[in-house]
Amino acid sequence: DGYFEYVNPKYCELYGYGKGDLIWNHFSLVAADKNEEKLTELHDKFIDGAVEIEAEWEVIDKEGNYMVVLANAAKIIGEDGEPKKVTYVVDLTDKKEMEWELQEKYSLLQESTEEIRAMNEELEEKQKEIKRKNKRLNENIAKAKKLHKNLLPEQLPKIKGLDLDVYYKPAEQLGGDFYNLIEIDGYLLFYIVDITGHGIDGALLNVFVRETI
């Protein structure tokens, strides 16, 4: 009927009970509440002839601590001629706790991996966006450089007895400073403009000042 008739010292030590605490008590005393009904059902079927399969079960000791054991059973015939169930268990608690800890760490690792993957994808998208913006910027700079170059004199006036030459190098990719030489009624008008700032803003200001002059 599922009542203890004999327990060995190791079994008592595992569950924290004395031998007298277990004898003639139902084995469900050490079963976790959620398994009590199922284990009782399996016990009755085993006694009636069913084969019991080795399995892991959650059990509880005298102090209320939960453990995991690997349980199997054999059937014998007692001195009274009635079938008896001999159950033996192996404590797997430490092993299962290690497995649970490893599983938790693995789950955290998976979460971290997913976060890193998402961050990498976001970083790649930002890098692509930066490349697109740099490409557009370089295209605009190239156009502005071409415009600025077109604003500089293509050739210098030829004046008898006077050698003219110039060397122009912007401080950055695109400069705003410019110069010009214009011959008007036998006079040479020569001017140099120093635009505050460089880059596209300076080049645009270059256009405005040149047209004004």
mmCIF file with all atom_site columns, C-alpha atoms in Angstrom:
data_model
loop_
_atom_site.group_PDB
_atom_site.id
_atom_site.type_symbol
_atom_site.label_atom_id
_atom_site.label_alt_id
_atom_site.label_comp_id
_atom_site.label_asym_id
_atom_site.label_entity_id
_atom_site.label_seq_id
_atom_site.pdbx_PDB_ins_code
_atom_site.Cartn_x
_atom_site.Cartn_y
_atom_site.Cartn_z
_atom_site.occupancy
_atom_site.B_iso_or_equiv
_atom_site.pdbx_formal_charge
_atom_site.auth_seq_id
_atom_site.auth_comp_id
_atom_site.auth_asym_id
_atom_site.auth_atom_id
_atom_site.pdbx_PDB_model_num
ATOM 1   C CA . ASP A 1 1   ? 0.000  0.000   0.000   1.00 0.00 ? 1   ASP A CA 1
ATOM 2   C CA . GLY A 1 2   ? 3.020  2.295   -0.165  1.00 0.00 ? 2   GLY A CA 1
ATOM 3   C CA . TYR A 1 3   ? 3.929  2.274   3.526   1.00 0.00 ? 3   TYR A CA 1
ATOM 4   C CA . PHE A 1 4   ? 7.530  1.960   4.643   1.00 0.00 ? 4   PHE A CA 1
ATOM 5   C CA . GLU A 1 5   ? 8.352  -1.417  6.196   1.00 0.00 ? 5   GLU A CA 1
ATOM 6   C CA . TYR A 1 6   ? 12.102 -1.014  6.115   1.00 0.00 ? 6   TYR A CA 1
ATOM 7   C CA . VAL A 1 7   ? 14.559 1.840   5.429   1.00 0.00 ? 7   VAL A CA 1
ATOM 8   C CA . ASN A 1 8   ? 18.347 1.663   5.490   1.00 0.00 ? 8   ASN A CA 1
ATOM 9   C CA . PRO A 1 9   ? 20.548 4.227   7.287   1.00 0.00 ? 9   PRO A CA 1
ATOM 10  C CA . LYS A 1 10  ? 21.589 5.984   4.040   1.00 0.00 ? 10  LYS A CA 1
ATOM 11  C CA . TYR A 1 11  ? 17.977 6.542   3.088   1.00 0.00 ? 11  TYR A CA 1
ATOM 12  C CA . CYS A 1 12  ? 17.280 8.046   6.513   1.00 0.00 ? 12  CYS A CA 1
ATOM 13  C CA . GLU A 1 13  ? 20.403 10.203  6.257   1.00 0.00 ? 13  GLU A CA 1
ATOM 14  C CA . LEU A 1 14  ? 19.381 11.497  2.825   1.00 0.00 ? 14  LEU A CA 1
ATOM 15  C CA . TYR A 1 15  ? 15.986 12.675  4.000   1.00 0.00 ? 15  TYR A CA 1
ATOM 16  C CA . GLY A 1 16  ? 16.989 13.670  7.537   1.00 0.00 ? 16  GLY A CA 1
ATOM 17  C CA . TYR A 1 17  ? 14.496 11.320  9.216   1.00 0.00 ? 17  TYR A CA 1
ATOM 18  C CA . GLY A 1 18  ? 15.085 8.729   11.888  1.00 0.00 ? 18  GLY A CA 1
ATOM 19  C CA . LYS A 1 19  ? 14.124 5.157   11.084  1.00 0.00 ? 19  LYS A CA 1
ATOM 20  C CA . GLY A 1 20  ? 11.171 5.369   13.448  1.00 0.00 ? 20  GLY A CA 1
ATOM 21  C CA . ASP A 1 21  ? 9.929  8.499   11.694  1.00 0.00 ? 21  ASP A CA 1
ATOM 22  C CA . LEU A 1 22  ? 9.466  6.614   8.422   1.00 0.00 ? 22  LEU A CA 1
ATOM 23  C CA . ILE A 1 23  ? 8.406  3.049   9.306   1.00 0.00 ? 23  ILE A CA 1
ATOM 24  C CA . TRP A 1 24  ? 4.655  2.575   8.711   1.00 0.00 ? 24  TRP A CA 1
ATOM 25  C CA . ASN A 1 25  ? 4.347  6.042   7.214   1.00 0.00 ? 25  ASN A CA 1
ATOM 26  C CA . HIS A 1 26  ? 3.351  6.451   3.559   1.00 0.00 ? 26  HIS A CA 1
ATOM 27  C CA . PHE A 1 27  ? 6.236  7.026   1.130   1.00 0.00 ? 27  PHE A CA 1
ATOM 28  C CA . SER A 1 28  ? 4.527  10.218  -0.084  1.00 0.00 ? 28  SER A CA 1
ATOM 29  C CA . LEU A 1 29  ? 5.895  11.785  3.112   1.00 0.00 ? 29  LEU A CA 1
ATOM 30  C CA . VAL A 1 30  ? 9.090  12.522  1.192   1.00 0.00 ? 30  VAL A CA 1
ATOM 31  C CA . ALA A 1 31  ? 7.436  13.378  -2.129  1.00 0.00 ? 31  ALA A CA 1
ATOM 32  C CA . ALA A 1 32  ? 7.023  16.953  -3.282  1.00 0.00 ? 32  ALA A CA 1
ATOM 33  C CA . ASP A 1 33  ? 3.364  17.972  -3.202  1.00 0.00 ? 33  ASP A CA 1
ATOM 34  C CA . LYS A 1 34  ? 3.163  18.314  -6.983  1.00 0.00 ? 34  LYS A CA 1
ATOM 35  C CA . ASN A 1 35  ? 4.413  14.718  -7.432  1.00 0.00 ? 35  ASN A CA 1
ATOM 36  C CA . GLU A 1 36  ? 2.520  13.001  -4.613  1.00 0.00 ? 36  GLU A CA 1
ATOM 37  C CA . GLU A 1 37  ? -0.537 11.954  -6.630  1.00 0.00 ? 37  GLU A CA 1
ATOM 38  C CA . LYS A 1 38  ? 1.504  10.818  -9.642  1.00 0.00 ? 38  LYS A CA 1
ATOM 39  C CA . LEU A 1 39  ? 3.958  8.786   -7.568  1.00 0.00 ? 39  LEU A CA 1
ATOM 40  C CA . THR A 1 40  ? 1.146  7.075   -5.682  1.00 0.00 ? 40  THR A CA 1
ATOM 41  C CA . GLU A 1 41  ? -0.513 6.159   -8.985  1.00 0.00 ? 41  GLU A CA 1
ATOM 42  C CA . LEU A 1 42  ? 2.742  4.746   -10.374 1.00 0.00 ? 42  LEU A CA 1
ATOM 43  C CA . HIS A 1 43  ? 3.314  2.766   -7.176  1.00 0.00 ? 43  HIS A CA 1
ATOM 44  C CA . ASP A 1 44  ? -0.106 1.120   -7.365  1.00 0.00 ? 44  ASP A CA 1
ATOM 45  C CA . LYS A 1 45  ? 0.382  0.241   -11.044 1.00 0.00 ? 45  LYS A CA 1
ATOM 46  C CA . PHE A 1 46  ? 3.817  -1.218  -10.267 1.00 0.00 ? 46  PHE A CA 1
ATOM 47  C CA . ILE A 1 47  ? 2.400  -3.463  -7.563  1.00 0.00 ? 47  ILE A CA 1
ATOM 48  C CA . ASP A 1 48  ? -0.288 -4.592  -10.039 1.00 0.00 ? 48  ASP A CA 1
ATOM 49  C CA . GLY A 1 49  ? 2.392  -5.653  -12.537 1.00 0.00 ? 49  GLY A CA 1
ATOM 50  C CA . ALA A 1 50  ? 3.399  -2.551  -14.502 1.00 0.00 ? 50  ALA A CA 1
ATOM 51  C CA . VAL A 1 51  ? 7.061  -1.836  -15.190 1.00 0.00 ? 51  VAL A CA 1
ATOM 52  C CA . GLU A 1 52  ? 8.475  1.211   -13.453 1.00 0.00 ? 52  GLU A CA 1
ATOM 53  C CA . ILE A 1 53  ? 10.865 3.292   -15.495 1.00 0.00 ? 53  ILE A CA 1
ATOM 54  C CA . GLU A 1 54  ? 13.870 4.927   -13.874 1.00 0.00 ? 54  GLU A CA 1
ATOM 55  C CA . ALA A 1 55  ? 13.176 8.643   -13.549 1.00 0.00 ? 55  ALA A CA 1
ATOM 56  C CA . GLU A 1 56  ? 14.189 11.839  -11.797 1.00 0.00 ? 56  GLU A CA 1
ATOM 57  C CA . TRP A 1 57  ? 11.841 13.180  -9.139  1.00 0.00 ? 57  TRP A CA 1
ATOM 58  C CA . GLU A 1 58  ? 11.666 16.194  -6.907  1.00 0.00 ? 58  GLU A CA 1
ATOM 59  C CA . VAL A 1 59  ? 11.457 15.184  -3.237  1.00 0.00 ? 59  VAL A CA 1
ATOM 60  C CA . ILE A 1 60  ? 11.543 16.956  0.116   1.00 0.00 ? 60  ILE A CA 1
ATOM 61  C CA . ASP A 1 61  ? 13.506 16.229  3.290   1.00 0.00 ? 61  ASP A CA 1
ATOM 62  C CA . LYS A 1 62  ? 12.425 16.591  6.908   1.00 0.00 ? 62  LYS A CA 1
ATOM 63  C CA . GLU A 1 63  ? 13.493 20.254  7.016   1.00 0.00 ? 63  GLU A CA 1
ATOM 64  C CA . GLY A 1 64  ? 11.428 21.102  3.951   1.00 0.00 ? 64  GLY A CA 1
ATOM 65  C CA . ASN A 1 65  ? 14.400 21.337  1.589   1.00 0.00 ? 65  ASN A CA 1
ATOM 66  C CA . TYR A 1 66  ? 13.734 20.237  -1.966  1.00 0.00 ? 66  TYR A CA 1
ATOM 67  C CA . MET A 1 67  ? 16.037 17.713  -3.605  1.00 0.00 ? 67  MET A CA 1
ATOM 68  C CA . VAL A 1 68  ? 16.211 15.833  -6.877  1.00 0.00 ? 68  VAL A CA 1
ATOM 69  C CA . VAL A 1 69  ? 16.713 12.075  -6.855  1.00 0.00 ? 69  VAL A CA 1
ATOM 70  C CA . LEU A 1 70  ? 17.049 9.400   -9.501  1.00 0.00 ? 70  LEU A CA 1
ATOM 71  C CA . ALA A 1 71  ? 14.628 6.649   -8.490  1.00 0.00 ? 71  ALA A CA 1
ATOM 72  C CA . ASN A 1 72  ? 14.144 3.063   -9.641  1.00 0.00 ? 72  ASN A CA 1
ATOM 73  C CA . ALA A 1 73  ? 12.464 0.063   -8.113  1.00 0.00 ? 73  ALA A CA 1
ATOM 74  C CA . ALA A 1 74  ? 12.406 -3.714  -8.011  1.00 0.00 ? 74  ALA A CA 1
ATOM 75  C CA . LYS A 1 75  ? 9.587  -6.056  -6.990  1.00 0.00 ? 75  LYS A CA 1
ATOM 76  C CA . ILE A 1 76  ? 10.055 -8.835  -4.448  1.00 0.00 ? 76  ILE A CA 1
ATOM 77  C CA . ILE A 1 77  ? 7.672  -11.183 -2.668  1.00 0.00 ? 77  ILE A CA 1
ATOM 78  C CA . GLY A 1 78  ? 7.586  -10.718 1.094   1.00 0.00 ? 78  GLY A CA 1
ATOM 79  C CA . GLU A 1 79  ? 7.435  -13.377 3.763   1.00 0.00 ? 79  GLU A CA 1
ATOM 80  C CA . ASP A 1 80  ? 3.680  -12.860 3.844   1.00 0.00 ? 80  ASP A CA 1
ATOM 81  C CA . GLY A 1 81  ? 3.482  -13.783 0.169   1.00 0.00 ? 81  GLY A CA 1
ATOM 82  C CA . GLU A 1 82  ? 2.528  -10.254 -0.881  1.00 0.00 ? 82  GLU A CA 1
ATOM 83  C CA . PRO A 1 83  ? 4.435  -8.260  -3.534  1.00 0.00 ? 83  PRO A CA 1
ATOM 84  C CA . LYS A 1 84  ? 6.744  -5.634  -2.096  1.00 0.00 ? 84  LYS A CA 1
ATOM 85  C CA . LYS A 1 85  ? 8.390  -2.666  -3.806  1.00 0.00 ? 85  LYS A CA 1
ATOM 86  C CA . VAL A 1 86  ? 12.061 -2.035  -3.109  1.00 0.00 ? 86  VAL A CA 1
ATOM 87  C CA . THR A 1 87  ? 12.967 1.500   -4.116  1.00 0.00 ? 87  THR A CA 1
ATOM 88  C CA . TYR A 1 88  ? 16.481 2.833   -4.386  1.00 0.00 ? 88  TYR A CA 1
ATOM 89  C CA . VAL A 1 89  ? 17.408 6.437   -5.001  1.00 0.00 ? 89  VAL A CA 1
ATOM 90  C CA . VAL A 1 90  ? 20.505 8.437   -5.973  1.00 0.00 ? 90  VAL A CA 1
ATOM 91  C CA . ASP A 1 91  ? 20.793 12.039  -4.827  1.00 0.00 ? 91  ASP A CA 1
ATOM 92  C CA . LEU A 1 92  ? 21.211 14.264  -7.908  1.00 0.00 ? 92  LEU A CA 1
ATOM 93  C CA . THR A 1 93  ? 20.664 17.583  -6.144  1.00 0.00 ? 93  THR A CA 1
ATOM 94  C CA . ASP A 1 94  ? 24.218 18.916  -6.500  1.00 0.00 ? 94  ASP A CA 1
ATOM 95  C CA . LYS A 1 95  ? 24.380 17.778  -10.112 1.00 0.00 ? 95  LYS A CA 1
ATOM 96  C CA . LYS A 1 96  ? 21.034 19.371  -10.977 1.00 0.00 ? 96  LYS A CA 1
ATOM 97  C CA . GLU A 1 97  ? 21.949 22.620  -9.226  1.00 0.00 ? 97  GLU A CA 1
ATOM 98  C CA . MET A 1 98  ? 25.108 22.779  -11.316 1.00 0.00 ? 98  MET A CA 1
ATOM 99  C CA . GLU A 1 99  ? 23.054 22.103  -14.441 1.00 0.00 ? 99  GLU A CA 1
ATOM 100 C CA . TRP A 1 100 ? 20.552 24.827  -13.513 1.00 0.00 ? 100 TRP A CA 1
ATOM 101 C CA . GLU A 1 101 ? 23.395 27.263  -12.799 1.00 0.00 ? 101 GLU A CA 1
ATOM 102 C CA . LEU A 1 102 ? 25.029 26.447  -16.136 1.00 0.00 ? 102 LEU A CA 1
ATOM 103 C CA . GLN A 1 103 ? 21.704 26.807  -17.907 1.00 0.00 ? 103 GLN A CA 1
ATOM 104 C CA . GLU A 1 104 ? 21.137 30.192  -16.284 1.00 0.00 ? 104 GLU A CA 1
ATOM 105 C CA . LYS A 1 105 ? 24.611 31.342  -17.301 1.00 0.00 ? 105 LYS A CA 1
ATOM 106 C CA . TYR A 1 106 ? 24.024 30.023  -20.812 1.00 0.00 ? 106 TYR A CA 1
ATOM 107 C CA . SER A 1 107 ? 20.735 31.927  -21.007 1.00 0.00 ? 107 SER A CA 1
ATOM 108 C CA . LEU A 1 108 ? 22.473 35.102  -19.835 1.00 0.00 ? 108 LEU A CA 1
ATOM 109 C CA . LEU A 1 109 ? 25.207 34.494  -22.399 1.00 0.00 ? 109 LEU A CA 1
ATOM 110 C CA . GLN A 1 110 ? 22.585 34.038  -25.110 1.00 0.00 ? 110 GLN A CA 1
ATOM 111 C CA . GLU A 1 111 ? 20.906 37.294  -24.064 1.00 0.00 ? 111 GLU A CA 1
ATOM 112 C CA . SER A 1 112 ? 24.269 39.086  -24.080 1.00 0.00 ? 112 SER A CA 1
ATOM 113 C CA . THR A 1 113 ? 25.060 37.607  -27.490 1.00 0.00 ? 113 THR A CA 1
ATOM 114 C CA . GLU A 1 114 ? 21.733 38.846  -28.845 1.00 0.00 ? 114 GLU A CA 1
ATOM 115 C CA . GLU A 1 115 ? 22.343 42.296  -27.373 1.00 0.00 ? 115 GLU A CA 1
ATOM 116 C CA . ILE A 1 116 ? 25.826 42.407  -28.902 1.00 0.00 ? 116 ILE A CA 1
ATOM 117 C CA . ARG A 1 117 ? 24.444 41.245  -32.250 1.00 0.00 ? 117 ARG A CA 1
ATOM 118 C CA . ALA A 1 118 ? 21.766 43.947  -32.145 1.00 0.00 ? 118 ALA A CA 1
ATOM 119 C CA . MET A 1 119 ? 24.364 46.572  -31.202 1.00 0.00 ? 119 MET A CA 1
ATOM 120 C CA . ASN A 1 120 ? 26.625 45.432  -34.057 1.00 0.00 ? 120 ASN A CA 1
ATOM 121 C CA . GLU A 1 121 ? 23.741 45.653  -36.513 1.00 0.00 ? 121 GLU A CA 1
ATOM 122 C CA . GLU A 1 122 ? 22.918 49.150  -35.262 1.00 0.00 ? 122 GLU A CA 1
ATOM 123 C CA . LEU A 1 123 ? 26.594 50.126  -35.520 1.00 0.00 ? 123 LEU A CA 1
ATOM 124 C CA . GLU A 1 124 ? 26.794 48.774  -39.072 1.00 0.00 ? 124 GLU A CA 1
ATOM 125 C CA . GLU A 1 125 ? 23.727 50.790  -40.054 1.00 0.00 ? 125 GLU A CA 1
ATOM 126 C CA . LYS A 1 126 ? 25.239 53.945  -38.530 1.00 0.00 ? 126 LYS A CA 1
ATOM 127 C CA . GLN A 1 127 ? 28.510 53.291  -40.357 1.00 0.00 ? 127 GLN A CA 1
ATOM 128 C CA . LYS A 1 128 ? 26.615 52.899  -43.631 1.00 0.00 ? 128 LYS A CA 1
ATOM 129 C CA . GLU A 1 129 ? 24.767 56.153  -42.933 1.00 0.00 ? 129 GLU A CA 1
ATOM 130 C CA . ILE A 1 130 ? 28.070 57.915  -42.167 1.00 0.00 ? 130 ILE A CA 1
ATOM 131 C CA . LYS A 1 131 ? 29.532 56.594  -45.433 1.00 0.00 ? 131 LYS A CA 1
ATOM 132 C CA . ARG A 1 132 ? 26.489 57.839  -47.352 1.00 0.00 ? 132 ARG A CA 1
ATOM 133 C CA . LYS A 1 133 ? 26.749 61.271  -45.733 1.00 0.00 ? 133 LYS A CA 1
ATOM 134 C CA . ASN A 1 134 ? 30.517 61.420  -46.345 1.00 0.00 ? 134 ASN A CA 1
ATOM 135 C CA . LYS A 1 135 ? 29.943 60.498  -49.970 1.00 0.00 ? 135 LYS A CA 1
ATOM 136 C CA . ARG A 1 136 ? 27.384 63.284  -50.380 1.00 0.00 ? 136 ARG A CA 1
ATOM 137 C CA . LEU A 1 137 ? 29.663 65.707  -48.542 1.00 0.00 ? 137 LEU A CA 1
ATOM 138 C CA . ASN A 1 138 ? 32.647 64.832  -50.745 1.00 0.00 ? 138 ASN A CA 1
ATOM 139 C CA . GLU A 1 139 ? 30.483 65.230  -53.835 1.00 0.00 ? 139 GLU A CA 1
ATOM 140 C CA . ASN A 1 140 ? 29.368 68.675  -52.632 1.00 0.00 ? 140 ASN A CA 1
ATOM 141 C CA . ILE A 1 141 ? 32.959 69.643  -51.816 1.00 0.00 ? 141 ILE A CA 1
ATOM 142 C CA . ALA A 1 142 ? 34.080 68.522  -55.273 1.00 0.00 ? 142 ALA A CA 1
ATOM 143 C CA . LYS A 1 143 ? 31.362 70.666  -56.867 1.00 0.00 ? 143 LYS A CA 1
ATOM 144 C CA . ALA A 1 144 ? 32.259 73.639  -54.673 1.00 0.00 ? 144 ALA A CA 1
ATOM 145 C CA . LYS A 1 145 ? 35.973 73.221  -55.501 1.00 0.00 ? 145 LYS A CA 1
ATOM 146 C CA . LYS A 1 146 ? 35.140 73.214  -59.176 1.00 0.00 ? 146 LYS A CA 1
ATOM 147 C CA . LEU A 1 147 ? 33.008 76.334  -58.733 1.00 0.00 ? 147 LEU A CA 1
ATOM 148 C CA . HIS A 1 148 ? 35.764 78.061  -56.755 1.00 0.00 ? 148 HIS A CA 1
ATOM 149 C CA . LYS A 1 149 ? 38.355 77.143  -59.364 1.00 0.00 ? 149 LYS A CA 1
ATOM 150 C CA . ASN A 1 150 ? 36.163 78.592  -62.094 1.00 0.00 ? 150 ASN A CA 1
ATOM 151 C CA . LEU A 1 151 ? 36.041 81.885  -60.172 1.00 0.00 ? 151 LEU A CA 1
ATOM 152 C CA . LEU A 1 152 ? 39.813 82.236  -60.202 1.00 0.00 ? 152 LEU A CA 1
ATOM 153 C CA . PRO A 1 153 ? 41.341 83.891  -63.286 1.00 0.00 ? 153 PRO A CA 1
ATOM 154 C CA . GLU A 1 154 ? 42.194 81.360  -65.987 1.00 0.00 ? 154 GLU A CA 1
ATOM 155 C CA . GLN A 1 155 ? 45.140 83.431  -67.181 1.00 0.00 ? 155 GLN A CA 1
ATOM 156 C CA . LEU A 1 156 ? 46.977 86.502  -66.050 1.00 0.00 ? 156 LEU A CA 1
ATOM 157 C CA . PRO A 1 157 ? 47.091 89.764  -68.055 1.00 0.00 ? 157 PRO A CA 1
ATOM 158 C CA . LYS A 1 158 ? 50.113 90.178  -70.300 1.00 0.00 ? 158 LYS A CA 1
ATOM 159 C CA . ILE A 1 159 ? 51.827 93.482  -69.479 1.00 0.00 ? 159 ILE A CA 1
ATOM 160 C CA . LYS A 1 160 ? 54.984 94.589  -71.199 1.00 0.00 ? 160 LYS A CA 1
ATOM 161 C CA . GLY A 1 161 ? 57.944 94.827  -68.838 1.00 0.00 ? 161 GLY A CA 1
ATOM 162 C CA . LEU A 1 162 ? 56.111 93.036  -66.035 1.00 0.00 ? 162 LEU A CA 1
ATOM 163 C CA . ASP A 1 163 ? 56.230 89.342  -65.186 1.00 0.00 ? 163 ASP A CA 1
ATOM 164 C CA . LEU A 1 164 ? 53.195 88.042  -63.306 1.00 0.00 ? 164 LEU A CA 1
ATOM 165 C CA . ASP A 1 165 ? 52.790 84.699  -61.568 1.00 0.00 ? 165 ASP A CA 1
ATOM 166 C CA . VAL A 1 166 ? 50.663 83.352  -58.734 1.00 0.00 ? 166 VAL A CA 1
ATOM 167 C CA . TYR A 1 167 ? 50.591 80.322  -56.451 1.00 0.00 ? 167 TYR A CA 1
ATOM 168 C CA . TYR A 1 168 ? 47.340 79.423  -54.699 1.00 0.00 ? 168 TYR A CA 1
ATOM 169 C CA . LYS A 1 169 ? 46.913 76.621  -52.148 1.00 0.00 ? 169 LYS A CA 1
ATOM 170 C CA . PRO A 1 170 ? 43.849 76.435  -49.829 1.00 0.00 ? 170 PRO A CA 1
ATOM 171 C CA . ALA A 1 171 ? 44.414 75.583  -46.158 1.00 0.00 ? 171 ALA A CA 1
ATOM 172 C CA . GLU A 1 172 ? 41.738 72.866  -46.315 1.00 0.00 ? 172 GLU A CA 1
ATOM 173 C CA . GLN A 1 173 ? 40.041 70.813  -49.021 1.00 0.00 ? 173 GLN A CA 1
ATOM 174 C CA . LEU A 1 174 ? 38.093 73.864  -49.975 1.00 0.00 ? 174 LEU A CA 1
ATOM 175 C CA . GLY A 1 175 ? 39.166 77.443  -49.450 1.00 0.00 ? 175 GLY A CA 1
ATOM 176 C CA . GLY A 1 176 ? 37.286 80.707  -49.646 1.00 0.00 ? 176 GLY A CA 1
ATOM 177 C CA . ASP A 1 177 ? 40.165 83.093  -50.311 1.00 0.00 ? 177 ASP A CA 1
ATOM 178 C CA . PHE A 1 178 ? 40.641 84.329  -53.842 1.00 0.00 ? 178 PHE A CA 1
ATOM 179 C CA . TYR A 1 179 ? 42.452 86.868  -55.977 1.00 0.00 ? 179 TYR A CA 1
ATOM 180 C CA . ASN A 1 180 ? 42.006 88.551  -59.336 1.00 0.00 ? 180 ASN A CA 1
ATOM 181 C CA . LEU A 1 181 ? 43.881 90.773  -61.775 1.00 0.00 ? 181 LEU A CA 1
ATOM 182 C CA . ILE A 1 182 ? 41.930 92.993  -64.128 1.00 0.00 ? 182 ILE A CA 1
ATOM 183 C CA . GLU A 1 183 ? 43.356 95.332  -66.752 1.00 0.00 ? 183 GLU A CA 1
ATOM 184 C CA . ILE A 1 184 ? 41.198 98.465  -67.136 1.00 0.00 ? 184 ILE A CA 1
ATOM 185 C CA . ASP A 1 185 ? 42.102 101.348 -69.459 1.00 0.00 ? 185 ASP A CA 1
ATOM 186 C CA . GLY A 1 186 ? 45.806 100.688 -69.198 1.00 0.00 ? 186 GLY A CA 1
ATOM 187 C CA . TYR A 1 187 ? 45.671 100.222 -65.426 1.00 0.00 ? 187 TYR A CA 1
ATOM 188 C CA . LEU A 1 188 ? 46.079 96.916  -63.573 1.00 0.00 ? 188 LEU A CA 1
ATOM 189 C CA . LEU A 1 189 ? 43.574 96.255  -60.805 1.00 0.00 ? 189 LEU A CA 1
ATOM 190 C CA . PHE A 1 190 ? 44.925 93.591  -58.474 1.00 0.00 ? 190 PHE A CA 1
ATOM 191 C CA . TYR A 1 191 ? 43.155 92.444  -55.320 1.00 0.00 ? 191 TYR A CA 1
ATOM 192 C CA . ILE A 1 192 ? 43.379 89.585  -52.802 1.00 0.00 ? 192 ILE A CA 1
ATOM 193 C CA . VAL A 1 193 ? 40.450 88.632  -50.576 1.00 0.00 ? 193 VAL A CA 1
ATOM 194 C CA . ASP A 1 194 ? 40.909 86.751  -47.307 1.00 0.00 ? 194 ASP A CA 1
ATOM 195 C CA . ILE A 1 195 ? 37.609 85.102  -46.360 1.00 0.00 ? 195 ILE A CA 1
ATOM 196 C CA . THR A 1 196 ? 37.174 84.374  -42.657 1.00 0.00 ? 196 THR A CA 1
ATOM 197 C CA . GLY A 1 197 ? 36.637 80.637  -42.316 1.00 0.00 ? 197 GLY A CA 1
ATOM 198 C CA . HIS A 1 198 ? 37.164 77.829  -44.750 1.00 0.00 ? 198 HIS A CA 1
ATOM 199 C CA . GLY A 1 199 ? 35.175 75.070  -46.341 1.00 0.00 ? 199 GLY A CA 1
ATOM 200 C CA . ILE A 1 200 ? 31.861 75.338  -48.137 1.00 0.00 ? 200 ILE A CA 1
ATOM 201 C CA . ASP A 1 201 ? 30.718 78.460  -46.237 1.00 0.00 ? 201 ASP A CA 1
ATOM 202 C CA . GLY A 1 202 ? 33.906 80.266  -47.236 1.00 0.00 ? 202 GLY A CA 1
ATOM 203 C CA . ALA A 1 203 ? 33.536 79.218  -50.873 1.00 0.00 ? 203 ALA A CA 1
ATOM 204 C CA . LEU A 1 204 ? 29.965 80.499  -51.007 1.00 0.00 ? 204 LEU A CA 1
ATOM 205 C CA . LEU A 1 205 ? 31.011 83.790  -49.437 1.00 0.00 ? 205 LEU A CA 1
ATOM 206 C CA . ASN A 1 206 ? 33.763 83.915  -52.074 1.00 0.00 ? 206 ASN A CA 1
ATOM 207 C CA . VAL A 1 207 ? 31.115 83.954  -54.817 1.00 0.00 ? 207 VAL A CA 1
ATOM 208 C CA . PHE A 1 208 ? 29.166 86.772  -53.138 1.00 0.00 ? 208 PHE A CA 1
ATOM 209 C CA . VAL A 1 209 ? 32.234 88.975  -52.564 1.00 0.00 ? 209 VAL A CA 1
ATOM 210 C CA . ARG A 1 210 ? 33.619 88.404  -56.078 1.00 0.00 ? 210 ARG A CA 1
ATOM 211 C CA . GLU A 1 211 ? 30.330 89.334  -57.717 1.00 0.00 ? 211 GLU A CA 1
ATOM 212 C CA . THR A 1 212 ? 30.089 92.397  -55.482 1.00 0.00 ? 212 THR A CA 1
ATOM 213 C CA . ILE A 1 213 ? 33.554 93.567  -56.519 1.00 0.00 ? 213 ILE A CA 1
#
